[in-house]
Amino acid sequence: PGLTEEPYRTSDKNSFAYVSARDRWPVILTQAVDDVYKHRVDSEDSNHGPEGGKIIAKIAQLKFELQHNRLITPLEDDGGDDIRGYNEELDKLGNPKWFDAPWLFAECYLYRRLNTFFTNSETWKTHDVFHVRKAAAFRSSRAAVIELASKYRQIISSLENSGDPADTTDGAREEREKKLFTDMCEICLWGNATDLSLLTSLTYADIQQLQEHNAREEARKYILVNHADKVYDLLKKQRDEGKVGRIDIVLDNSGFELFVDFILGGYLLAAGFATEIIFHPKSLPWFVSDVLPGDFMSLINALRDPASYFDSPRDGRSADKVQETPLSDSQESDLKYLFSEWSELHTEGKFLLRPNRFWTTAASYWRLPSVAPQLFQDLKQSELVIFKGDLNYRKLTADAAWNPTTSFSKAIGELGRLGSGVRVLALRTCKADVVVGLDDEVDAELRSGDSEERKRKWAWTGKWAVIQFWDGKL
Ligand code: F6P
Ligand code: MG
């Protein structure tokens, strides 16, 4: 059946679409200008300067068009196969203005358009305009990274030594394992709360607070739907039957979120729930903080020499934020342990990166089978596909104005069919209007706490979350 609900639009003043287009996108574009400006000044390449100037002018033009509600213009060809798709879609939409377009399309277009300014240059082709901010944010996650490194090391060692007390019953062991599994899913979930595109003014203290252990315990009450148990039962059954296979993670943000994706991936392997983990990054700078293949390697490399990475001030961090005690020997050793574990998994082919241009089209995942049939076939080979984050959730649900009590399977279209072949697990902190699979009244109750009940503001901030599962192999 076709999509019955309308997508959120930038014209809808009650939606976060409108607020995003009006307030957030201009800031993101201004930050992109700053980045190009700084790189231009620092660069030794003589062509970099003049080309950088042209790029800045193009970004400024884009910002002007957005803020003056001009028509969204066709993308300039840069040789990418996806350009035609964007322009055909634009045509189908009747060439809308910035403030009267489907939110999902307009936002994806914004990042793709920004990217063409670089790809159509000679000397800036592969420049990641968000790189500096991504790296700085990961350094700010130092405290949580240290805490989780130690926890991860303990978990992996106890799994390797199958450290159950001899007198433990099967039931108790299973309960304990289920609790650990759920905990790992939740760590991975909350890693999504700290993305850069939304939290443009996040302070160092805010980031730390979101990531602490106690904060996670406290945060459990903000998970509106939690299917982690179901997923555990399934994976355990598969393991008991000797049917363990690959698990995929469709990545969202780099830095701390990617770090917790590695934690989850490493745990799934060590616990015998997966034989390999396939990570799906983006192919161009995307929604500010999303993972590019280079970010994947940067993270592993940061752990190679953690003292110099975490202890020395770089990337514009002001000196007052670095007044932390240097890493202790055991902290350094835990981080280096992660480096050796994860680089080995990568070398052995158990941590694999698999980019695909589909992830940076504007298509929702309702269209995955028709737009990217090979990718769809590939995902069917996986035992479980984990979709991280808000944008993936919006794409799963076609970013449409579903009634929040609509079932998750209905809202995800083809992927939610019986026998679709893909098992979908969404780990998402809510940063947009769309949300489904809620019990009656939950949305109404959350709205009623707000003075502007017509808006679903509770769902915009990353404070609430869902862990939702659909078994497409049934
Ligand atoms: O809602 C704010 C927003 O920036 C959306 O534009 C986008 O869907 C999302 O947040 C990005 O968040 P995430 O990194 O979790 O996909
Ligand atoms: Mg993101």
Short mmCIF file of C-alpha atoms and ligand atoms in Angstrom, two decimals:
data_model
loop_
_atom_site.label_atom_id
_atom_site.label_comp_id
_atom_site.label_asym_id
_atom_site.label_seq_id
_atom_site.Cartn_x
_atom_site.Cartn_y
_atom_site.Cartn_z
CA PRO A 1 0.00 0.00 0.00
CA GLY A 2 1.15 3.53 -0.75
CA LEU A 3 1.97 6.22 1.72
CA THR A 4 -1.25 7.61 3.13
CA GLU A 5 0.08 10.44 5.27
CA GLU A 6 1.56 13.75 4.19
CA PRO A 7 5.23 14.46 4.83
CA TYR A 8 6.14 17.27 7.21
CA ARG A 9 6.77 20.53 5.37
CA THR A 10 8.87 23.59 6.03
CA SER A 11 5.70 25.67 5.69
CA ASP A 12 4.12 24.09 8.76
CA LYS A 13 4.75 26.54 11.56
CA ASN A 14 3.76 23.99 14.16
CA SER A 15 6.45 21.60 13.03
CA PHE A 16 10.14 21.49 13.80
CA ALA A 17 10.56 21.61 10.02
CA TYR A 18 9.81 25.31 10.04
CA VAL A 19 12.02 26.06 13.04
CA SER A 20 14.85 24.09 11.47
CA ALA A 21 14.68 25.92 8.18
CA ARG A 22 14.31 29.32 9.78
CA ASP A 23 16.76 29.08 12.67
CA ARG A 24 19.12 26.15 12.29
CA TRP A 25 20.06 25.94 8.64
CA PRO A 26 21.32 29.52 8.36
CA VAL A 27 23.56 28.91 11.38
CA ILE A 28 24.92 25.71 9.89
CA LEU A 29 25.69 27.51 6.62
CA THR A 30 27.42 30.34 8.47
CA GLN A 31 29.54 27.82 10.30
CA ALA A 32 30.45 26.26 6.95
CA VAL A 33 31.59 29.67 5.71
CA ASP A 34 33.77 30.04 8.81
CA ASP A 35 35.33 26.68 8.22
CA VAL A 36 36.22 27.46 4.61
CA TYR A 37 37.53 30.86 5.62
CA LYS A 38 39.85 29.36 8.24
CA HIS A 39 41.14 26.67 5.93
CA ARG A 40 41.74 29.17 3.22
CA VAL A 41 43.88 31.31 5.47
CA ASP A 42 45.85 28.30 6.67
CA SER A 43 46.35 26.70 3.29
CA GLU A 44 49.63 26.76 1.38
CA ASP A 45 48.07 25.74 -1.94
CA SER A 46 47.92 28.86 -4.12
CA ASN A 47 44.64 27.80 -5.77
CA HIS A 48 42.97 27.16 -2.48
CA GLY A 49 42.50 30.83 -1.72
CA PRO A 50 40.63 31.97 -4.83
CA GLU A 51 38.59 28.78 -5.00
CA GLY A 52 37.77 29.09 -1.32
CA GLY A 53 36.49 32.60 -2.02
CA LYS A 54 34.14 31.24 -4.70
CA ILE A 55 32.88 28.55 -2.38
CA ILE A 56 32.17 31.12 0.32
CA ALA A 57 30.22 33.20 -2.19
CA LYS A 58 28.16 30.16 -3.20
CA ILE A 59 27.36 29.29 0.40
CA ALA A 60 26.33 32.88 1.02
CA GLN A 61 24.10 32.76 -2.06
CA LEU A 62 22.46 29.56 -0.82
CA LYS A 63 21.84 31.13 2.56
CA PHE A 64 20.30 34.17 0.89
CA GLU A 65 17.97 32.01 -1.20
CA LEU A 66 16.89 30.10 1.87
CA GLN A 67 16.31 33.15 4.03
CA HIS A 68 14.46 35.01 1.30
CA ASN A 69 12.27 32.02 0.49
CA ARG A 70 13.40 31.76 -3.12
CA LEU A 71 12.77 28.75 -5.35
CA ILE A 72 14.88 25.70 -4.64
CA THR A 73 16.98 25.46 -7.79
CA PRO A 74 18.19 22.30 -9.56
CA LEU A 75 21.54 21.01 -8.40
CA GLU A 76 24.56 21.70 -10.57
CA ASP A 77 26.00 18.53 -12.04
CA ASP A 78 29.17 17.38 -10.31
CA GLY A 79 29.33 13.97 -11.92
CA GLY A 80 27.48 12.23 -9.05
CA ASP A 81 24.86 9.63 -10.05
CA ASP A 82 22.49 11.02 -7.46
CA ILE A 83 22.16 14.50 -8.98
CA ARG A 84 19.58 13.39 -11.51
CA GLY A 85 17.46 11.84 -8.77
CA TYR A 86 17.50 15.05 -6.75
CA ASN A 87 16.57 17.17 -9.74
CA GLU A 88 13.81 14.82 -10.90
CA GLU A 89 12.36 14.85 -7.43
CA LEU A 90 12.51 18.64 -7.36
CA ASP A 91 10.63 18.70 -10.63
CA LYS A 92 8.01 16.26 -9.32
CA LEU A 93 7.50 18.46 -6.29
CA GLY A 94 6.69 21.33 -8.65
CA ASN A 95 9.87 23.33 -7.93
CA PRO A 96 8.89 24.54 -4.48
CA LYS A 97 10.19 27.48 -2.50
CA TRP A 98 12.35 26.90 0.56
CA PHE A 99 9.51 27.47 2.97
CA ASP A 100 7.01 25.32 1.16
CA ALA A 101 8.85 22.05 0.61
CA PRO A 102 8.82 18.62 2.22
CA TRP A 103 11.21 18.89 5.16
CA LEU A 104 13.09 15.69 4.41
CA PHE A 105 13.72 16.62 0.79
CA ALA A 106 14.72 20.23 1.52
CA GLU A 107 17.16 19.25 4.26
CA CYS A 108 18.88 16.50 2.26
CA TYR A 109 19.05 18.84 -0.73
CA LEU A 110 20.69 21.50 1.45
CA TYR A 111 23.61 19.23 2.36
CA ARG A 112 23.95 17.86 -1.18
CA ARG A 113 23.92 21.36 -2.65
CA LEU A 114 26.57 22.49 -0.17
CA ASN A 115 28.64 19.51 -1.21
CA THR A 116 28.52 20.43 -4.93
CA PHE A 117 30.37 23.67 -4.18
CA PHE A 118 33.33 21.57 -3.09
CA THR A 119 33.08 18.71 -5.58
CA ASN A 120 32.93 21.21 -8.45
CA SER A 121 36.18 22.84 -7.36
CA GLU A 122 39.70 21.67 -8.17
CA THR A 123 41.36 21.88 -4.78
CA TRP A 124 38.54 21.42 -2.28
CA LYS A 125 36.90 18.32 -3.73
CA THR A 126 37.18 16.10 -0.67
CA HIS A 127 37.15 18.80 1.99
CA ASP A 128 34.90 17.86 4.93
CA VAL A 129 33.46 21.19 5.97
CA PHE A 130 32.33 19.75 9.33
CA HIS A 131 35.49 17.86 10.19
CA VAL A 132 36.92 20.27 12.74
CA ARG A 133 33.70 20.44 14.72
CA LYS A 134 33.31 16.68 14.73
CA ALA A 135 36.83 16.17 16.08
CA ALA A 136 36.43 18.82 18.76
CA ALA A 137 33.15 17.30 19.93
CA PHE A 138 34.72 13.89 20.32
CA ARG A 139 37.43 15.35 22.57
CA SER A 140 34.71 16.89 24.71
CA SER A 141 33.32 13.41 25.32
CA ARG A 142 36.50 12.43 27.13
CA ALA A 143 34.91 11.57 30.48
CA ALA A 144 32.26 9.29 29.00
CA VAL A 145 34.76 7.71 26.64
CA ILE A 146 37.01 6.84 29.58
CA GLU A 147 34.14 5.44 31.63
CA LEU A 148 32.88 3.28 28.79
CA ALA A 149 36.35 2.08 27.81
CA SER A 150 36.83 0.61 31.25
CA LYS A 151 33.35 -0.90 31.31
CA TYR A 152 33.81 -2.41 27.86
CA ARG A 153 37.13 -3.94 28.78
CA GLN A 154 35.62 -5.62 31.84
CA ILE A 155 32.69 -6.95 29.84
CA ILE A 156 34.81 -8.32 27.04
CA SER A 157 37.26 -9.98 29.46
CA SER A 158 34.48 -11.60 31.42
CA LEU A 159 32.86 -12.87 28.20
CA GLU A 160 36.20 -14.25 27.05
CA ASN A 161 36.73 -16.04 30.36
CA SER A 162 33.04 -17.01 30.43
CA GLY A 163 33.14 -15.65 33.93
CA ASP A 164 29.85 -17.01 35.29
CA PRO A 165 29.99 -18.37 38.82
CA ALA A 166 29.68 -22.17 38.65
CA ASP A 167 26.48 -22.25 40.65
CA THR A 168 24.58 -19.89 38.38
CA THR A 169 21.37 -21.35 36.96
CA ASP A 170 20.59 -21.01 33.26
CA GLY A 171 17.69 -18.76 34.10
CA ALA A 172 19.81 -16.39 36.16
CA ARG A 173 22.51 -16.35 33.53
CA GLU A 174 19.98 -15.51 30.86
CA GLU A 175 18.47 -12.74 32.93
CA ARG A 176 21.88 -11.26 33.51
CA GLU A 177 22.77 -11.49 29.86
CA LYS A 178 19.49 -9.89 28.84
CA LYS A 179 20.14 -7.01 31.21
CA LEU A 180 23.61 -6.50 29.78
CA PHE A 181 22.26 -6.65 26.23
CA THR A 182 19.63 -4.03 27.02
CA ASP A 183 22.22 -1.87 28.71
CA MET A 184 24.44 -2.02 25.63
CA CYS A 185 21.52 -1.05 23.38
CA GLU A 186 20.74 1.89 25.66
CA ILE A 187 24.33 3.11 25.73
CA CYS A 188 24.27 3.00 21.96
CA LEU A 189 20.90 4.76 21.89
CA TRP A 190 21.88 7.70 24.08
CA GLY A 191 25.03 8.21 22.08
CA ASN A 192 22.59 9.64 19.55
CA ALA A 193 21.47 12.45 21.84
CA THR A 194 24.64 14.41 21.28
CA ASP A 195 24.64 15.21 17.58
CA LEU A 196 26.00 18.50 16.39
CA SER A 197 23.35 19.62 13.95
CA LEU A 198 20.73 19.93 16.66
CA LEU A 199 22.72 20.99 19.64
CA THR A 200 24.41 23.95 18.04
CA SER A 201 25.01 25.58 21.42
CA LEU A 202 25.86 22.51 23.49
CA THR A 203 28.35 23.18 26.24
CA TYR A 204 31.05 20.88 27.46
CA ALA A 205 29.14 20.28 30.70
CA ASP A 206 25.95 19.44 28.80
CA ILE A 207 27.71 16.81 26.73
CA GLN A 208 29.26 15.20 29.76
CA GLN A 209 26.02 15.13 31.62
CA LEU A 210 24.19 13.41 28.79
CA GLN A 211 26.77 10.68 28.67
CA GLU A 212 27.30 9.76 32.30
CA HIS A 213 26.30 6.42 33.75
CA ASN A 214 23.91 7.91 36.31
CA ALA A 215 22.32 10.00 33.64
CA ARG A 216 21.64 6.82 31.67
CA GLU A 217 19.89 5.16 34.62
CA GLU A 218 17.83 8.27 35.06
CA ALA A 219 17.17 8.40 31.32
CA ARG A 220 15.46 5.01 31.18
CA LYS A 221 12.12 6.60 31.95
CA TYR A 222 12.46 8.65 28.79
CA ILE A 223 12.48 5.58 26.54
CA LEU A 224 8.88 5.50 25.40
CA VAL A 225 9.00 2.12 23.69
CA ASN A 226 11.72 -0.41 24.37
CA HIS A 227 11.89 -3.57 22.26
CA ALA A 228 15.45 -4.48 23.33
CA ASP A 229 14.12 -7.59 25.14
CA LYS A 230 12.50 -8.91 21.99
CA VAL A 231 15.72 -8.47 20.07
CA TYR A 232 17.68 -10.24 22.78
CA ASP A 233 15.25 -13.19 22.72
CA LEU A 234 15.62 -13.45 18.97
CA LEU A 235 19.41 -13.25 18.90
CA LYS A 236 19.72 -15.71 21.75
CA LYS A 237 17.46 -18.18 19.98
CA GLN A 238 19.51 -17.81 16.80
CA ARG A 239 22.70 -18.38 18.76
CA ASP A 240 21.25 -21.48 20.47
CA GLU A 241 20.33 -22.83 17.04
CA GLY A 242 23.78 -22.07 15.62
CA LYS A 243 22.33 -19.51 13.20
CA VAL A 244 24.60 -16.58 13.98
CA GLY A 245 25.35 -14.22 11.10
CA ARG A 246 26.16 -10.67 10.28
CA ILE A 247 24.64 -7.60 11.93
CA ASP A 248 24.52 -4.23 10.17
CA ILE A 249 24.59 -0.77 11.68
CA VAL A 250 23.36 2.09 9.52
CA LEU A 251 25.43 4.77 11.16
CA ASP A 252 24.45 8.23 12.19
CA ASN A 253 26.93 10.56 13.89
CA SER A 254 30.67 10.35 14.28
CA GLY A 255 32.66 10.96 17.46
CA PHE A 256 30.96 9.77 20.61
CA GLU A 257 28.05 8.13 18.81
CA LEU A 258 30.37 6.15 16.55
CA PHE A 259 32.36 5.21 19.64
CA VAL A 260 29.27 3.66 21.24
CA ASP A 261 28.41 1.97 17.93
CA PHE A 262 31.81 0.27 18.13
CA ILE A 263 31.09 -0.67 21.73
CA LEU A 264 27.80 -2.29 20.72
CA GLY A 265 29.38 -3.96 17.68
CA GLY A 266 32.31 -5.32 19.69
CA TYR A 267 29.95 -6.60 22.36
CA LEU A 268 27.68 -8.36 19.82
CA LEU A 269 30.70 -10.17 18.40
CA ALA A 270 32.16 -11.11 21.79
CA ALA A 271 28.80 -12.36 23.08
CA GLY A 272 28.43 -14.62 20.06
CA PHE A 273 25.41 -12.77 18.63
CA ALA A 274 27.15 -11.85 15.37
CA THR A 275 29.99 -13.07 13.17
CA GLU A 276 30.70 -9.69 11.60
CA ILE A 277 29.44 -6.13 11.90
CA ILE A 278 28.89 -4.10 8.76
CA PHE A 279 28.86 -0.34 9.27
CA HIS A 280 27.17 1.90 6.71
CA PRO A 281 28.66 5.42 6.67
CA LYS A 282 27.73 8.42 4.50
CA SER A 283 29.59 9.34 1.34
CA LEU A 284 29.55 13.13 1.71
CA PRO A 285 29.52 15.61 4.61
CA TRP A 286 26.01 15.14 5.91
CA PHE A 287 23.78 16.70 8.60
CA VAL A 288 26.92 18.14 10.19
CA SER A 289 28.03 15.25 12.32
CA ASP A 290 27.36 12.10 10.30
CA VAL A 291 30.10 9.51 9.88
CA LEU A 292 32.26 9.56 6.75
CA PRO A 293 34.72 6.73 6.07
CA GLY A 294 37.53 9.07 7.18
CA ASP A 295 35.84 9.58 10.57
CA PHE A 296 35.80 5.84 11.08
CA MET A 297 39.58 5.66 10.72
CA SER A 298 40.11 8.87 12.72
CA LEU A 299 38.32 7.34 15.68
CA ILE A 300 40.47 4.22 15.65
CA ASN A 301 43.59 6.36 15.27
CA ALA A 302 42.61 8.65 18.14
CA LEU A 303 42.71 5.61 20.41
CA ARG A 304 46.13 4.59 19.19
CA ASP A 305 47.73 7.39 21.19
CA PRO A 306 44.99 8.53 23.58
CA ALA A 307 47.20 10.69 25.77
CA SER A 308 48.19 12.98 22.96
CA TYR A 309 44.67 12.98 21.53
CA PHE A 310 42.75 13.72 24.71
CA ASP A 311 45.29 15.67 26.71
CA SER A 312 46.53 18.28 24.26
CA PRO A 313 44.40 21.29 23.30
CA ARG A 314 43.63 21.48 19.59
CA ASP A 315 40.94 22.40 17.08
CA GLY A 316 39.93 25.65 18.63
CA ARG A 317 39.22 24.37 22.11
CA SER A 318 39.85 27.19 24.47
CA ALA A 319 42.52 26.61 27.08
CA ASP A 320 40.11 26.81 30.02
CA LYS A 321 38.34 23.71 28.80
CA VAL A 322 41.48 21.64 28.98
CA GLN A 323 42.03 21.94 32.69
CA GLU A 324 41.62 18.27 33.27
CA THR A 325 43.94 15.85 34.93
CA PRO A 326 46.02 13.94 32.42
CA LEU A 327 44.89 10.39 31.68
CA SER A 328 45.95 7.95 34.40
CA ASP A 329 47.96 4.87 33.41
CA SER A 330 44.94 2.61 33.69
CA GLN A 331 42.74 4.97 31.66
CA GLU A 332 45.37 5.13 28.97
CA SER A 333 45.71 1.37 29.00
CA ASP A 334 41.92 0.89 28.67
CA LEU A 335 41.81 3.21 25.66
CA LYS A 336 44.75 1.49 24.03
CA TYR A 337 42.99 -1.80 24.63
CA LEU A 338 40.09 -0.50 22.56
CA PHE A 339 42.51 0.49 19.84
CA SER A 340 44.04 -2.96 19.69
CA GLU A 341 40.65 -4.74 19.85
CA TRP A 342 38.94 -2.62 17.23
CA SER A 343 41.83 -2.32 14.82
CA GLU A 344 42.19 -6.09 14.98
CA LEU A 345 38.48 -6.58 14.29
CA HIS A 346 38.84 -4.21 11.36
CA THR A 347 41.88 -6.06 10.01
CA GLU A 348 40.18 -9.43 10.41
CA GLY A 349 37.17 -8.17 8.46
CA LYS A 350 34.82 -8.41 11.43
CA PHE A 351 34.29 -4.64 11.50
CA LEU A 352 33.54 -3.71 7.90
CA LEU A 353 32.68 -0.39 6.31
CA ARG A 354 30.25 -0.43 3.40
CA PRO A 355 29.36 2.98 1.93
CA ASN A 356 26.46 3.41 -0.48
CA ARG A 357 25.27 6.60 -2.16
CA PHE A 358 21.67 5.73 -1.37
CA TRP A 359 22.14 6.95 2.20
CA THR A 360 22.75 10.50 0.97
CA THR A 361 19.84 10.69 -1.43
CA ALA A 362 16.64 12.38 -0.29
CA ALA A 363 14.67 9.13 -0.69
CA SER A 364 12.89 7.74 2.32
CA TYR A 365 13.41 4.04 3.05
CA TRP A 366 9.93 3.36 1.72
CA ARG A 367 11.74 3.64 -1.60
CA LEU A 368 14.78 1.55 -0.71
CA PRO A 369 13.57 -1.53 -2.66
CA SER A 370 12.94 0.46 -5.86
CA VAL A 371 15.72 3.07 -5.70
CA ALA A 372 18.52 0.83 -4.39
CA PRO A 373 17.49 -2.78 -5.13
CA GLN A 374 21.01 -4.14 -4.68
CA LEU A 375 21.40 -2.53 -1.30
CA PHE A 376 18.00 -3.92 -0.34
CA GLN A 377 19.14 -7.42 -1.34
CA ASP A 378 22.33 -6.92 0.61
CA LEU A 379 20.49 -5.92 3.79
CA LYS A 380 18.37 -9.06 3.51
CA GLN A 381 21.57 -11.05 4.03
CA SER A 382 21.89 -9.53 7.47
CA GLU A 383 20.40 -11.04 10.62
CA LEU A 384 19.62 -7.59 11.99
CA VAL A 385 19.88 -4.07 10.62
CA ILE A 386 20.24 -1.39 13.28
CA PHE A 387 19.24 2.11 12.14
CA LYS A 388 20.80 4.76 14.31
CA GLY A 389 19.43 8.16 15.03
CA ASP A 390 16.79 10.63 14.12
CA LEU A 391 17.32 11.11 10.41
CA ASN A 392 17.29 7.35 9.80
CA TYR A 393 14.02 7.19 11.71
CA ARG A 394 12.54 9.99 9.67
CA LYS A 395 13.57 8.16 6.52
CA LEU A 396 12.18 4.85 7.80
CA THR A 397 8.80 6.48 8.43
CA ALA A 398 8.91 8.69 5.29
CA ASP A 399 8.96 11.69 7.65
CA ALA A 400 5.18 11.69 7.44
CA ALA A 401 2.62 13.05 9.86
CA TRP A 402 1.51 9.67 11.21
CA ASN A 403 -0.79 9.42 14.15
CA PRO A 404 1.66 8.44 16.93
CA THR A 405 -0.35 5.30 17.67
CA THR A 406 0.25 3.97 14.14
CA SER A 407 2.18 0.72 14.36
CA PHE A 408 5.90 0.86 13.62
CA SER A 409 5.52 -1.82 10.93
CA LYS A 410 2.83 0.14 9.09
CA ALA A 411 4.82 3.37 9.23
CA ILE A 412 7.96 1.86 7.71
CA GLY A 413 6.27 0.74 4.50
CA GLU A 414 7.86 -2.04 2.49
CA LEU A 415 10.42 -2.80 5.20
CA GLY A 416 7.58 -3.34 7.66
CA ARG A 417 5.87 -6.01 5.55
CA LEU A 418 5.68 -9.60 6.78
CA GLY A 419 8.49 -11.36 5.01
CA SER A 420 10.20 -8.17 3.80
CA GLY A 421 13.43 -10.04 4.56
CA VAL A 422 14.95 -7.24 6.63
CA ARG A 423 14.93 -7.14 10.42
CA VAL A 424 14.76 -3.49 11.44
CA LEU A 425 15.86 -2.13 14.80
CA ALA A 426 15.63 1.65 15.27
CA LEU A 427 17.65 3.23 18.09
CA ARG A 428 16.48 6.81 18.00
CA THR A 429 16.40 9.82 20.27
CA CYS A 430 13.55 12.01 19.08
CA LYS A 431 14.62 15.23 17.36
CA ALA A 432 11.77 15.71 14.92
CA ASP A 433 7.96 15.55 14.83
CA VAL A 434 7.43 12.05 13.53
CA VAL A 435 6.97 9.31 16.09
CA VAL A 436 4.97 6.09 15.87
CA GLY A 437 4.21 2.97 17.85
CA LEU A 438 3.17 4.83 21.01
CA ASP A 439 0.41 3.70 23.34
CA ASP A 440 -2.82 5.70 23.30
CA GLU A 441 -2.59 9.01 25.08
CA VAL A 442 1.20 9.13 25.49
CA ASP A 443 1.59 11.85 22.91
CA ALA A 444 -1.43 13.76 24.19
CA GLU A 445 -0.08 13.60 27.72
CA LEU A 446 3.37 14.81 26.70
CA ARG A 447 1.85 17.62 24.66
CA SER A 448 -0.39 18.72 27.44
CA GLY A 449 2.68 19.57 29.52
CA ASP A 450 3.51 22.27 27.00
CA SER A 451 1.88 25.65 26.62
CA GLU A 452 1.82 25.20 22.84
CA GLU A 453 -0.12 21.98 22.56
CA ARG A 454 -0.47 22.16 18.81
CA LYS A 455 3.23 21.56 18.48
CA ARG A 456 4.88 18.28 19.34
CA LYS A 457 7.74 20.10 20.99
CA TRP A 458 8.53 17.31 23.41
CA ALA A 459 9.81 15.32 20.44
CA TRP A 460 12.28 17.92 19.19
CA THR A 461 14.98 17.93 21.79
CA GLY A 462 16.54 14.47 21.98
CA LYS A 463 15.27 14.01 25.55
CA TRP A 464 12.83 11.23 24.64
CA ALA A 465 13.69 8.10 22.74
CA VAL A 466 12.38 4.88 21.20
CA ILE A 467 13.91 1.45 20.61
CA GLN A 468 11.63 -0.17 18.03
CA PHE A 469 11.89 -3.50 16.27
CA TRP A 470 10.22 -5.20 13.34
CA ASP A 471 11.07 -8.74 12.33
CA GLY A 472 10.85 -8.76 8.54
CA LYS A 473 12.02 -12.37 8.41
CA LEU A 474 8.79 -13.68 9.92
O1 F6P B 1 15.61 17.48 14.08
C1 F6P B 1 16.82 18.07 14.06
C2 F6P B 1 17.77 17.33 13.20
O2 F6P B 1 18.93 18.02 12.89
C3 F6P B 1 17.11 16.86 11.94
O3 F6P B 1 17.35 17.73 10.99
C4 F6P B 1 17.73 15.56 11.71
O4 F6P B 1 16.76 14.63 11.40
C5 F6P B 1 18.33 15.22 12.99
O5 F6P B 1 18.18 16.22 13.88
C6 F6P B 1 19.72 14.83 12.94
O6 F6P B 1 19.86 14.02 14.02
P1 F6P B 1 20.52 12.63 13.91
O7 F6P B 1 21.97 12.92 13.86
O8 F6P B 1 20.08 11.93 15.15
O9 F6P B 1 20.00 11.95 12.68
MG MG B 2 23.23 12.80 12.23
#
